[in-house]
JSON list of C-alpha atoms in Angstrom, two decimals:
[
{"chain": "A", "resi": 20, "resn": "MET", "atom": "CA", "xyz": [104.07, 89.35, 115.05]},
{"chain": "A", "resi": 21, "resn": "VAL", "atom": "CA", "xyz": [103.62, 88.68, 110.94]},
{"chain": "A", "resi": 22, "resn": "PHE", "atom": "CA", "xyz": [106.06, 89.49, 108.90]},
{"chain": "A", "resi": 23, "resn": "LYS", "atom": "CA", "xyz": [104.36, 90.33, 104.74]},
{"chain": "A", "resi": 24, "resn": "PHE", "atom": "CA", "xyz": [106.77, 88.43, 101.84]},
{"chain": "A", "resi": 25, "resn": "ARG", "atom": "CA", "xyz": [106.46, 89.63, 98.75]},
{"chain": "A", "resi": 26, "resn": "PRO", "atom": "CA", "xyz": [108.95, 86.63, 95.97]},
{"chain": "A", "resi": 27, "resn": "LEU", "atom": "CA", "xyz": [111.42, 88.87, 93.56]},
{"chain": "A", "resi": 28, "resn": "ARG", "atom": "CA", "xyz": [113.15, 85.63, 92.59]},
{"chain": "A", "resi": 29, "resn": "THR", "atom": "CA", "xyz": [112.60, 81.62, 93.37]},
{"chain": "A", "resi": 30, "resn": "GLY", "atom": "CA", "xyz": [114.65, 78.62, 92.05]},
{"chain": "A", "resi": 31, "resn": "ILE", "atom": "CA", "xyz": [113.05, 75.75, 92.20]},
{"chain": "A", "resi": 32, "resn": "ARG", "atom": "CA", "xyz": [114.33, 71.82, 92.22]},
{"chain": "A", "resi": 33, "resn": "ALA", "atom": "CA", "xyz": [111.27, 68.41, 92.02]},
{"chain": "A", "resi": 34, "resn": "ASP", "atom": "CA", "xyz": [112.07, 65.37, 91.59]},
{"chain": "A", "resi": 35, "resn": "ALA", "atom": "CA", "xyz": [109.80, 62.23, 91.70]},
{"chain": "A", "resi": 36, "resn": "LEU", "atom": "CA", "xyz": [111.71, 59.35, 92.79]},
{"chain": "A", "resi": 37, "resn": "PHE", "atom": "CA", "xyz": [110.51, 56.15, 91.06]},
{"chain": "A", "resi": 38, "resn": "THR", "atom": "CA", "xyz": [109.84, 52.57, 92.84]},
{"chain": "A", "resi": 39, "resn": "ARG", "atom": "CA", "xyz": [111.68, 50.75, 90.01]},
{"chain": "A", "resi": 40, "resn": "PRO", "atom": "CA", "xyz": [114.49, 52.38, 87.79]},
{"chain": "A", "resi": 41, "resn": "ILE", "atom": "CA", "xyz": [114.44, 51.80, 84.25]},
{"chain": "A", "resi": 42, "resn": "LEU", "atom": "CA", "xyz": [116.49, 49.11, 82.98]},
{"chain": "A", "resi": 43, "resn": "GLU", "atom": "CA", "xyz": [116.47, 48.89, 79.28]},
{"chain": "A", "resi": 44, "resn": "TRP", "atom": "CA", "xyz": [116.95, 52.00, 78.54]},
{"chain": "A", "resi": 45, "resn": "GLU", "atom": "CA", "xyz": [116.76, 52.09, 74.58]},
{"chain": "A", "resi": 46, "resn": "ARG", "atom": "CA", "xyz": [113.64, 53.73, 73.54]},
{"chain": "A", "resi": 47, "resn": "VAL", "atom": "CA", "xyz": [113.41, 55.44, 77.17]},
{"chain": "A", "resi": 48, "resn": "SER", "atom": "CA", "xyz": [114.93, 59.08, 75.46]},
{"chain": "A", "resi": 49, "resn": "SER", "atom": "CA", "xyz": [112.52, 58.42, 72.09]},
{"chain": "A", "resi": 50, "resn": "ARG", "atom": "CA", "xyz": [109.47, 58.43, 73.96]},
{"chain": "A", "resi": 51, "resn": "PHE", "atom": "CA", "xyz": [110.84, 61.39, 76.60]},
{"chain": "A", "resi": 52, "resn": "PHE", "atom": "CA", "xyz": [111.66, 63.39, 73.79]},
{"chain": "A", "resi": 53, "resn": "ALA", "atom": "CA", "xyz": [107.29, 62.41, 72.14]},
{"chain": "A", "resi": 54, "resn": "MET", "atom": "CA", "xyz": [105.80, 63.21, 76.03]},
{"chain": "A", "resi": 55, "resn": "VAL", "atom": "CA", "xyz": [107.44, 67.00, 75.71]},
{"chain": "A", "resi": 56, "resn": "TYR", "atom": "CA", "xyz": [106.65, 67.68, 72.68]},
{"chain": "A", "resi": 57, "resn": "ASP", "atom": "CA", "xyz": [103.32, 66.20, 72.58]},
{"chain": "A", "resi": 58, "resn": "ALA", "atom": "CA", "xyz": [102.54, 68.25, 75.74]},
{"chain": "A", "resi": 59, "resn": "LEU", "atom": "CA", "xyz": [103.60, 71.41, 75.73]},
{"chain": "A", "resi": 60, "resn": "ALA", "atom": "CA", "xyz": [102.71, 71.81, 72.03]},
{"chain": "A", "resi": 61, "resn": "GLY", "atom": "CA", "xyz": [100.74, 75.30, 72.00]},
{"chain": "A", "resi": 62, "resn": "LYS", "atom": "CA", "xyz": [102.60, 75.84, 75.55]},
{"chain": "A", "resi": 63, "resn": "THR", "atom": "CA", "xyz": [106.02, 76.38, 74.62]},
{"chain": "A", "resi": 64, "resn": "ASN", "atom": "CA", "xyz": [106.16, 74.39, 71.41]},
{"chain": "A", "resi": 65, "resn": "PRO", "atom": "CA", "xyz": [109.76, 72.64, 71.60]},
{"chain": "A", "resi": 66, "resn": "SER", "atom": "CA", "xyz": [112.55, 72.18, 69.25]},
{"chain": "A", "resi": 67, "resn": "VAL", "atom": "CA", "xyz": [114.28, 69.66, 68.11]},
{"chain": "A", "resi": 68, "resn": "GLY", "atom": "CA", "xyz": [117.50, 71.61, 69.34]},
{"chain": "A", "resi": 69, "resn": "GLU", "atom": "CA", "xyz": [116.35, 71.55, 72.76]},
{"chain": "A", "resi": 70, "resn": "PHE", "atom": "CA", "xyz": [116.51, 68.06, 73.52]},
{"chain": "A", "resi": 71, "resn": "SER", "atom": "CA", "xyz": [119.96, 66.03, 74.63]},
{"chain": "A", "resi": 72, "resn": "VAL", "atom": "CA", "xyz": [120.41, 62.86, 75.39]},
{"chain": "A", "resi": 73, "resn": "ASP", "atom": "CA", "xyz": [123.25, 62.17, 77.61]},
{"chain": "A", "resi": 74, "resn": "VAL", "atom": "CA", "xyz": [124.97, 58.11, 77.43]},
{"chain": "A", "resi": 75, "resn": "GLY", "atom": "CA", "xyz": [127.11, 57.29, 80.69]},
{"chain": "A", "resi": 76, "resn": "THR", "atom": "CA", "xyz": [128.79, 54.41, 80.91]},
{"chain": "A", "resi": 77, "resn": "VAL", "atom": "CA", "xyz": [126.84, 53.67, 84.21]},
{"chain": "A", "resi": 78, "resn": "LEU", "atom": "CA", "xyz": [122.76, 53.50, 83.98]},
{"chain": "A", "resi": 79, "resn": "GLY", "atom": "CA", "xyz": [122.17, 56.11, 86.84]},
{"chain": "A", "resi": 80, "resn": "GLU", "atom": "CA", "xyz": [124.30, 58.57, 84.35]},
{"chain": "A", "resi": 81, "resn": "ALA", "atom": "CA", "xyz": [121.76, 57.80, 81.10]},
{"chain": "A", "resi": 82, "resn": "ARG", "atom": "CA", "xyz": [119.50, 61.43, 80.47]},
{"chain": "A", "resi": 83, "resn": "ALA", "atom": "CA", "xyz": [117.15, 62.60, 79.03]},
{"chain": "A", "resi": 84, "resn": "GLN", "atom": "CA", "xyz": [116.66, 66.53, 78.63]},
{"chain": "A", "resi": 85, "resn": "TYR", "atom": "CA", "xyz": [114.47, 69.15, 77.42]},
{"chain": "A", "resi": 86, "resn": "ARG", "atom": "CA", "xyz": [115.90, 72.49, 77.64]},
{"chain": "A", "resi": 87, "resn": "LEU", "atom": "CA", "xyz": [113.85, 74.75, 77.90]},
{"chain": "A", "resi": 88, "resn": "PHE", "atom": "CA", "xyz": [113.56, 78.01, 75.04]},
{"chain": "A", "resi": 89, "resn": "GLY", "atom": "CA", "xyz": [117.15, 76.46, 74.95]},
{"chain": "A", "resi": 90, "resn": "GLY", "atom": "CA", "xyz": [118.40, 77.97, 78.52]},
{"chain": "A", "resi": 91, "resn": "ALA", "atom": "CA", "xyz": [118.46, 76.37, 82.14]},
{"chain": "A", "resi": 92, "resn": "ALA", "atom": "CA", "xyz": [115.63, 75.50, 82.85]},
{"chain": "A", "resi": 93, "resn": "SER", "atom": "CA", "xyz": [115.27, 71.94, 82.03]},
{"chain": "A", "resi": 94, "resn": "ILE", "atom": "CA", "xyz": [113.06, 68.54, 82.63]},
{"chain": "A", "resi": 95, "resn": "SER", "atom": "CA", "xyz": [115.00, 65.59, 82.65]},
{"chain": "A", "resi": 96, "resn": "ILE", "atom": "CA", "xyz": [114.58, 61.51, 83.13]},
{"chain": "A", "resi": 97, "resn": "GLN", "atom": "CA", "xyz": [116.95, 59.53, 84.40]},
{"chain": "A", "resi": 98, "resn": "ALA", "atom": "CA", "xyz": [116.95, 55.65, 85.45]},
{"chain": "A", "resi": 99, "resn": "ASP", "atom": "CA", "xyz": [115.50, 56.16, 88.57]},
{"chain": "A", "resi": 100, "resn": "ARG", "atom": "CA", "xyz": [113.03, 59.27, 88.43]},
{"chain": "A", "resi": 101, "resn": "LEU", "atom": "CA", "xyz": [111.35, 62.01, 86.27]},
{"chain": "A", "resi": 102, "resn": "THR", "atom": "CA", "xyz": [113.09, 66.04, 87.87]},
{"chain": "A", "resi": 103, "resn": "PHE", "atom": "CA", "xyz": [111.86, 69.32, 86.75]},
{"chain": "A", "resi": 104, "resn": "ASP", "atom": "CA", "xyz": [114.61, 71.94, 87.61]},
{"chain": "A", "resi": 105, "resn": "PHE", "atom": "CA", "xyz": [113.73, 75.75, 87.17]},
{"chain": "A", "resi": 106, "resn": "PRO", "atom": "CA", "xyz": [116.83, 78.32, 88.50]},
{"chain": "A", "resi": 107, "resn": "ASN", "atom": "CA", "xyz": [116.35, 82.09, 88.43]},
{"chain": "A", "resi": 108, "resn": "LEU", "atom": "CA", "xyz": [112.84, 82.76, 88.36]},
{"chain": "A", "resi": 109, "resn": "VAL", "atom": "CA", "xyz": [110.94, 85.95, 88.63]},
{"chain": "A", "resi": 110, "resn": "PRO", "atom": "CA", "xyz": [106.71, 86.20, 89.86]},
{"chain": "A", "resi": 111, "resn": "ALA", "atom": "CA", "xyz": [106.03, 86.35, 86.00]},
{"chain": "A", "resi": 112, "resn": "ASP", "atom": "CA", "xyz": [107.67, 83.09, 85.41]},
{"chain": "A", "resi": 113, "resn": "TYR", "atom": "CA", "xyz": [105.31, 81.79, 87.22]},
{"chain": "A", "resi": 114, "resn": "THR", "atom": "CA", "xyz": [102.11, 81.50, 85.43]},
{"chain": "A", "resi": 115, "resn": "ILE", "atom": "CA", "xyz": [104.22, 79.49, 82.14]},
{"chain": "A", "resi": 116, "resn": "VAL", "atom": "CA", "xyz": [106.11, 77.30, 84.33]},
{"chain": "A", "resi": 117, "resn": "TYR", "atom": "CA", "xyz": [103.02, 75.61, 86.95]},
{"chain": "A", "resi": 118, "resn": "ASP", "atom": "CA", "xyz": [101.50, 74.91, 83.32]},
{"chain": "A", "resi": 119, "resn": "VAL", "atom": "CA", "xyz": [104.90, 73.49, 81.73]},
{"chain": "A", "resi": 120, "resn": "ILE", "atom": "CA", "xyz": [105.71, 70.98, 84.82]},
{"chain": "A", "resi": 121, "resn": "ALA", "atom": "CA", "xyz": [101.40, 70.56, 85.23]},
{"chain": "A", "resi": 122, "resn": "ALA", "atom": "CA", "xyz": [101.17, 69.66, 81.66]},
{"chain": "A", "resi": 123, "resn": "ILE", "atom": "CA", "xyz": [104.62, 66.79, 81.35]},
{"chain": "A", "resi": 124, "resn": "HIS", "atom": "CA", "xyz": [103.36, 65.32, 85.04]},
{"chain": "A", "resi": 125, "resn": "ASP", "atom": "CA", "xyz": [99.73, 65.30, 83.76]},
{"chain": "A", "resi": 126, "resn": "ALA", "atom": "CA", "xyz": [101.07, 63.33, 80.80]},
{"chain": "A", "resi": 127, "resn": "PHE", "atom": "CA", "xyz": [103.67, 60.88, 82.18]},
{"chain": "A", "resi": 128, "resn": "PRO", "atom": "CA", "xyz": [101.25, 58.17, 83.30]},
{"chain": "A", "resi": 129, "resn": "LYS", "atom": "CA", "xyz": [100.42, 58.20, 80.38]},
{"chain": "A", "resi": 130, "resn": "TRP", "atom": "CA", "xyz": [104.10, 57.94, 78.63]},
{"chain": "A", "resi": 131, "resn": "PHE", "atom": "CA", "xyz": [105.16, 55.80, 80.63]},
{"chain": "A", "resi": 132, "resn": "PRO", "atom": "CA", "xyz": [102.88, 53.41, 82.82]},
{"chain": "A", "resi": 133, "resn": "GLU", "atom": "CA", "xyz": [104.75, 50.78, 84.34]},
{"chain": "A", "resi": 134, "resn": "LEU", "atom": "CA", "xyz": [106.94, 53.62, 85.92]},
{"chain": "A", "resi": 135, "resn": "GLN", "atom": "CA", "xyz": [105.15, 54.58, 89.78]},
{"chain": "A", "resi": 136, "resn": "TYR", "atom": "CA", "xyz": [106.90, 56.94, 92.25]},
{"chain": "A", "resi": 137, "resn": "GLU", "atom": "CA", "xyz": [105.55, 57.25, 95.79]},
{"chain": "A", "resi": 138, "resn": "ARG", "atom": "CA", "xyz": [108.45, 60.20, 97.75]},
{"chain": "A", "resi": 139, "resn": "VAL", "atom": "CA", "xyz": [108.28, 62.80, 95.52]},
{"chain": "A", "resi": 140, "resn": "GLU", "atom": "CA", "xyz": [112.23, 65.72, 96.47]},
{"chain": "A", "resi": 141, "resn": "THR", "atom": "CA", "xyz": [111.27, 69.23, 96.70]},
{"chain": "A", "resi": 142, "resn": "GLN", "atom": "CA", "xyz": [114.55, 72.34, 96.95]},
{"chain": "A", "resi": 143, "resn": "SER", "atom": "CA", "xyz": [113.55, 76.13, 96.73]},
{"chain": "A", "resi": 144, "resn": "LEU", "atom": "CA", "xyz": [115.47, 79.00, 97.15]},
{"chain": "A", "resi": 145, "resn": "GLU", "atom": "CA", "xyz": [113.72, 82.12, 97.50]},
{"chain": "A", "resi": 146, "resn": "HIS", "atom": "CA", "xyz": [114.68, 85.77, 97.96]},
{"chain": "A", "resi": 147, "resn": "LEU", "atom": "CA", "xyz": [111.92, 86.95, 99.14]},
{"chain": "A", "resi": 148, "resn": "ASP", "atom": "CA", "xyz": [111.42, 91.03, 100.55]},
{"chain": "A", "resi": 149, "resn": "LEU", "atom": "CA", "xyz": [110.35, 91.93, 103.74]},
{"chain": "A", "resi": 150, "resn": "VAL", "atom": "CA", "xyz": [107.46, 94.14, 102.72]},
{"chain": "A", "resi": 151, "resn": "GLU", "atom": "CA", "xyz": [107.63, 96.91, 105.70]},
{"chain": "A", "resi": 152, "resn": "ASN", "atom": "CA", "xyz": [110.05, 99.35, 106.88]},
{"chain": "A", "resi": 153, "resn": "GLY", "atom": "CA", "xyz": [113.20, 97.78, 109.02]},
{"chain": "A", "resi": 154, "resn": "ALA", "atom": "CA", "xyz": [110.78, 94.74, 109.11]},
{"chain": "A", "resi": 155, "resn": "LEU", "atom": "CA", "xyz": [114.78, 92.48, 108.06]},
{"chain": "A", "resi": 156, "resn": "GLU", "atom": "CA", "xyz": [115.82, 93.45, 110.89]},
{"chain": "A", "resi": 157, "resn": "ARG", "atom": "CA", "xyz": [113.18, 93.14, 112.98]},
{"chain": "A", "resi": 158, "resn": "PHE", "atom": "CA", "xyz": [113.10, 89.41, 111.46]},
{"chain": "A", "resi": 159, "resn": "LEU", "atom": "CA", "xyz": [116.47, 89.14, 111.73]},
{"chain": "A", "resi": 160, "resn": "HIS", "atom": "CA", "xyz": [116.94, 90.73, 115.31]},
{"chain": "A", "resi": 161, "resn": "ARG", "atom": "CA", "xyz": [114.75, 87.42, 116.57]},
{"chain": "A", "resi": 162, "resn": "TYR", "atom": "CA", "xyz": [118.41, 85.39, 116.24]},
{"chain": "A", "resi": 163, "resn": "GLU", "atom": "CA", "xyz": [120.26, 86.94, 117.40]},
{"chain": "A", "resi": 164, "resn": "ILE", "atom": "CA", "xyz": [123.14, 85.86, 119.82]},
{"chain": "A", "resi": 165, "resn": "ALA", "atom": "CA", "xyz": [124.02, 87.82, 122.06]},
{"chain": "A", "resi": 166, "resn": "THR", "atom": "CA", "xyz": [127.80, 88.67, 122.43]},
{"chain": "A", "resi": 167, "resn": "SER", "atom": "CA", "xyz": [130.28, 91.42, 124.69]},
{"chain": "A", "resi": 168, "resn": "ASP", "atom": "CA", "xyz": [133.49, 93.15, 124.08]},
{"chain": "A", "resi": 169, "resn": "THR", "atom": "CA", "xyz": [135.57, 90.90, 125.48]},
{"chain": "A", "resi": 170, "resn": "THR", "atom": "CA", "xyz": [134.25, 87.77, 123.11]},
{"chain": "A", "resi": 171, "resn": "PHE", "atom": "CA", "xyz": [136.26, 88.77, 120.33]},
{"chain": "A", "resi": 172, "resn": "PRO", "atom": "CA", "xyz": [139.37, 90.14, 120.37]},
{"chain": "A", "resi": 173, "resn": "SER", "atom": "CA", "xyz": [138.63, 92.85, 117.46]},
{"chain": "A", "resi": 174, "resn": "PRO", "atom": "CA", "xyz": [134.60, 94.08, 116.48]},
{"chain": "A", "resi": 175, "resn": "VAL", "atom": "CA", "xyz": [132.39, 92.34, 114.49]},
{"chain": "A", "resi": 176, "resn": "VAL", "atom": "CA", "xyz": [128.97, 92.15, 112.91]},
{"chain": "A", "resi": 177, "resn": "MET", "atom": "CA", "xyz": [126.92, 89.57, 113.64]},
{"chain": "A", "resi": 178, "resn": "GLN", "atom": "CA", "xyz": [125.03, 88.15, 110.91]},
{"chain": "A", "resi": 179, "resn": "PRO", "atom": "CA", "xyz": [121.95, 85.80, 112.70]},
{"chain": "A", "resi": 180, "resn": "GLY", "atom": "CA", "xyz": [120.27, 82.31, 110.86]},
{"chain": "A", "resi": 181, "resn": "LEU", "atom": "CA", "xyz": [118.22, 79.86, 111.34]},
{"chain": "A", "resi": 182, "resn": "LYS", "atom": "CA", "xyz": [117.93, 76.97, 110.53]},
{"chain": "A", "resi": 183, "resn": "PHE", "atom": "CA", "xyz": [115.52, 73.80, 111.61]},
{"chain": "A", "resi": 184, "resn": "THR", "atom": "CA", "xyz": [113.87, 70.57, 110.33]},
{"chain": "A", "resi": 185, "resn": "VAL", "atom": "CA", "xyz": [110.11, 69.90, 110.53]},
{"chain": "A", "resi": 186, "resn": "VAL", "atom": "CA", "xyz": [108.79, 66.06, 110.40]},
{"chain": "A", "resi": 187, "resn": "ALA", "atom": "CA", "xyz": [105.20, 65.10, 109.86]},
{"chain": "A", "resi": 188, "resn": "GLN", "atom": "CA", "xyz": [104.80, 61.96, 112.49]},
{"chain": "A", "resi": 189, "resn": "ASP", "atom": "CA", "xyz": [103.13, 60.14, 110.63]},
{"chain": "A", "resi": 190, "resn": "GLN", "atom": "CA", "xyz": [106.41, 60.54, 108.24]},
{"chain": "A", "resi": 191, "resn": "SER", "atom": "CA", "xyz": [104.72, 61.68, 105.18]},
{"chain": "A", "resi": 192, "resn": "TRP", "atom": "CA", "xyz": [106.59, 64.62, 104.96]},
{"chain": "A", "resi": 193, "resn": "GLN", "atom": "CA", "xyz": [108.89, 66.15, 105.76]},
{"chain": "A", "resi": 194, "resn": "CYS", "atom": "CA", "xyz": [110.49, 69.98, 105.48]},
{"chain": "A", "resi": 195, "resn": "ALA", "atom": "CA", "xyz": [114.19, 71.28, 106.90]},
{"chain": "A", "resi": 196, "resn": "LEU", "atom": "CA", "xyz": [114.34, 75.11, 106.53]},
{"chain": "A", "resi": 197, "resn": "PHE", "atom": "CA", "xyz": [117.43, 77.69, 106.51]},
{"chain": "A", "resi": 198, "resn": "ALA", "atom": "CA", "xyz": [117.40, 81.22, 106.34]},
{"chain": "A", "resi": 199, "resn": "GLU", "atom": "CA", "xyz": [119.65, 84.16, 105.95]},
{"chain": "A", "resi": 200, "resn": "ARG", "atom": "CA", "xyz": [119.69, 87.28, 104.88]},
{"chain": "A", "resi": 201, "resn": "SER", "atom": "CA", "xyz": [119.60, 87.55, 100.72]},
{"chain": "A", "resi": 202, "resn": "LEU", "atom": "CA", "xyz": [122.43, 89.20, 98.96]},
{"chain": "A", "resi": 203, "resn": "LEU", "atom": "CA", "xyz": [119.40, 90.04, 96.62]},
{"chain": "A", "resi": 204, "resn": "SER", "atom": "CA", "xyz": [118.52, 92.90, 98.19]},
{"chain": "A", "resi": 205, "resn": "ALA", "atom": "CA", "xyz": [119.29, 95.27, 101.52]},
{"chain": "A", "resi": 206, "resn": "THR", "atom": "CA", "xyz": [115.32, 94.11, 102.88]},
{"chain": "A", "resi": 207, "resn": "ALA", "atom": "CA", "xyz": [115.25, 90.37, 101.23]},
{"chain": "A", "resi": 208, "resn": "LEU", "atom": "CA", "xyz": [115.36, 87.50, 103.39]},
{"chain": "A", "resi": 209, "resn": "PHE", "atom": "CA", "xyz": [117.05, 84.20, 100.70]},
{"chain": "A", "resi": 210, "resn": "VAL", "atom": "CA", "xyz": [115.05, 81.48, 102.55]},
{"chain": "A", "resi": 211, "resn": "VAL", "atom": "CA", "xyz": [115.84, 77.65, 101.99]},
{"chain": "A", "resi": 212, "resn": "LEU", "atom": "CA", "xyz": [113.16, 75.08, 102.23]},
{"chain": "A", "resi": 213, "resn": "ASN", "atom": "CA", "xyz": [114.11, 70.75, 101.59]},
{"chain": "A", "resi": 214, "resn": "MET", "atom": "CA", "xyz": [111.22, 69.05, 101.08]},
{"chain": "A", "resi": 215, "resn": "SER", "atom": "CA", "xyz": [110.20, 64.90, 101.38]},
{"chain": "A", "resi": 216, "resn": "PHE", "atom": "CA", "xyz": [106.91, 63.49, 100.46]},
{"chain": "A", "resi": 217, "resn": "ARG", "atom": "CA", "xyz": [106.08, 59.98, 100.88]},
{"chain": "A", "resi": 218, "resn": "GLY", "atom": "CA", "xyz": [102.88, 58.24, 100.21]},
{"chain": "A", "resi": 219, "resn": "LEU", "atom": "CA", "xyz": [102.17, 60.18, 96.37]},
{"chain": "A", "resi": 220, "resn": "SER", "atom": "CA", "xyz": [101.82, 58.52, 93.19]},
{"chain": "A", "resi": 221, "resn": "ASN", "atom": "CA", "xyz": [102.09, 59.56, 90.00]},
{"chain": "A", "resi": 222, "resn": "SER", "atom": "CA", "xyz": [97.83, 59.05, 89.26]},
{"chain": "A", "resi": 223, "resn": "PRO", "atom": "CA", "xyz": [96.79, 62.19, 90.65]},
{"chain": "A", "resi": 224, "resn": "SER", "atom": "CA", "xyz": [97.22, 65.43, 89.12]},
{"chain": "A", "resi": 225, "resn": "TYR", "atom": "CA", "xyz": [99.96, 68.06, 89.09]},
{"chain": "A", "resi": 226, "resn": "SER", "atom": "CA", "xyz": [97.02, 70.52, 91.10]},
{"chain": "A", "resi": 227, "resn": "ASP", "atom": "CA", "xyz": [96.50, 67.88, 93.94]},
{"chain": "A", "resi": 228, "resn": "LYS", "atom": "CA", "xyz": [100.26, 67.64, 94.84]},
{"chain": "A", "resi": 229, "resn": "MET", "atom": "CA", "xyz": [101.00, 71.70, 94.95]},
{"chain": "A", "resi": 230, "resn": "THR", "atom": "CA", "xyz": [97.92, 71.73, 97.00]},
{"chain": "A", "resi": 231, "resn": "ARG", "atom": "CA", "xyz": [99.42, 69.64, 99.43]},
{"chain": "A", "resi": 232, "resn": "ILE", "atom": "CA", "xyz": [103.18, 70.59, 99.12]},
{"chain": "A", "resi": 233, "resn": "THR", "atom": "CA", "xyz": [102.02, 74.67, 99.24]},
{"chain": "A", "resi": 234, "resn": "ALA", "atom": "CA", "xyz": [100.10, 74.21, 102.75]},
{"chain": "A", "resi": 235, "resn": "VAL", "atom": "CA", "xyz": [103.24, 71.97, 104.02]},
{"chain": "A", "resi": 236, "resn": "THR", "atom": "CA", "xyz": [104.83, 75.14, 102.72]},
{"chain": "A", "resi": 237, "resn": "ASN", "atom": "CA", "xyz": [102.78, 77.99, 104.38]},
{"chain": "A", "resi": 238, "resn": "SER", "atom": "CA", "xyz": [102.84, 76.64, 107.47]},
{"chain": "A", "resi": 239, "resn": "VAL", "atom": "CA", "xyz": [106.65, 76.18, 107.65]},
{"chain": "A", "resi": 240, "resn": "LEU", "atom": "CA", "xyz": [106.78, 79.54, 106.89]},
{"chain": "A", "resi": 241, "resn": "ARG", "atom": "CA", "xyz": [103.87, 80.88, 109.28]},
{"chain": "A", "resi": 242, "resn": "LEU", "atom": "CA", "xyz": [105.83, 78.54, 112.37]},
{"chain": "A", "resi": 243, "resn": "ILE", "atom": "CA", "xyz": [108.02, 81.87, 111.57]},
{"chain": "A", "resi": 244, "resn": "GLY", "atom": "CA", "xyz": [105.69, 85.05, 111.07]},
{"chain": "A", "resi": 245, "resn": "LEU", "atom": "CA", "xyz": [106.88, 85.10, 107.06]},
{"chain": "A", "resi": 246, "resn": "GLU", "atom": "CA", "xyz": [103.51, 85.52, 104.70]},
{"chain": "A", "resi": 247, "resn": "HIS", "atom": "CA", "xyz": [102.33, 86.36, 101.75]},
{"chain": "A", "resi": 248, "resn": "VAL", "atom": "CA", "xyz": [101.74, 89.78, 101.06]},
{"chain": "A", "resi": 249, "resn": "ASP", "atom": "CA", "xyz": [98.77, 88.82, 99.09]},
{"chain": "A", "resi": 250, "resn": "ALA", "atom": "CA", "xyz": [97.59, 86.04, 101.47]},
{"chain": "A", "resi": 251, "resn": "ALA", "atom": "CA", "xyz": [95.03, 87.03, 104.50]},
{"chain": "A", "resi": 252, "resn": "SER", "atom": "CA", "xyz": [96.23, 87.41, 108.03]},
{"chain": "A", "resi": 253, "resn": "THR", "atom": "CA", "xyz": [94.50, 84.86, 110.34]}
]
């Protein structure tokens, strides 16, 4: 059984973890700011008020950050990672977010040629509207645990959900999925996807990496019978 969905709201975070941490931090912030400023000229047109530096007494706490339009969405660099954090996105945001991430990702090897990574960790928080009437109830019913009148001392309402992890046989990727009823909409499912990809580098384009990530994401969603409303059913 296939359940068609339409995205309502999404939060995404991606961490590219360096193979060797940055141990000389002195010029990292200025290089990061210049990279972002040049890469996003004509896109978000960064202003100086959107750049910040957190200087901690511990190297792992040091951070240079760019906040898009001064809001919650940000791109930052720390001693051990490059992070993209975009909470509370609606479908109308997807194109500009893709363009921003792609521009920074593809500029990074030029500005930081000494930094390499081979692992990317992503988390997406998805509110997916199941478009057919009664689809959410039919989907969740498959995971409901049967109870009897004597199970609890008073009547209860079952709120089923599911959780599992899939790991590639060659260990090149893994995905942990959690799903339950969304609080955003009465017809929506809330899905958390925590994914890890190995064997990557900073040289292929963002588009190439997204092709791989999207393929795994779609496969995992199809595993539980979920398919984007615009996807061709197979």
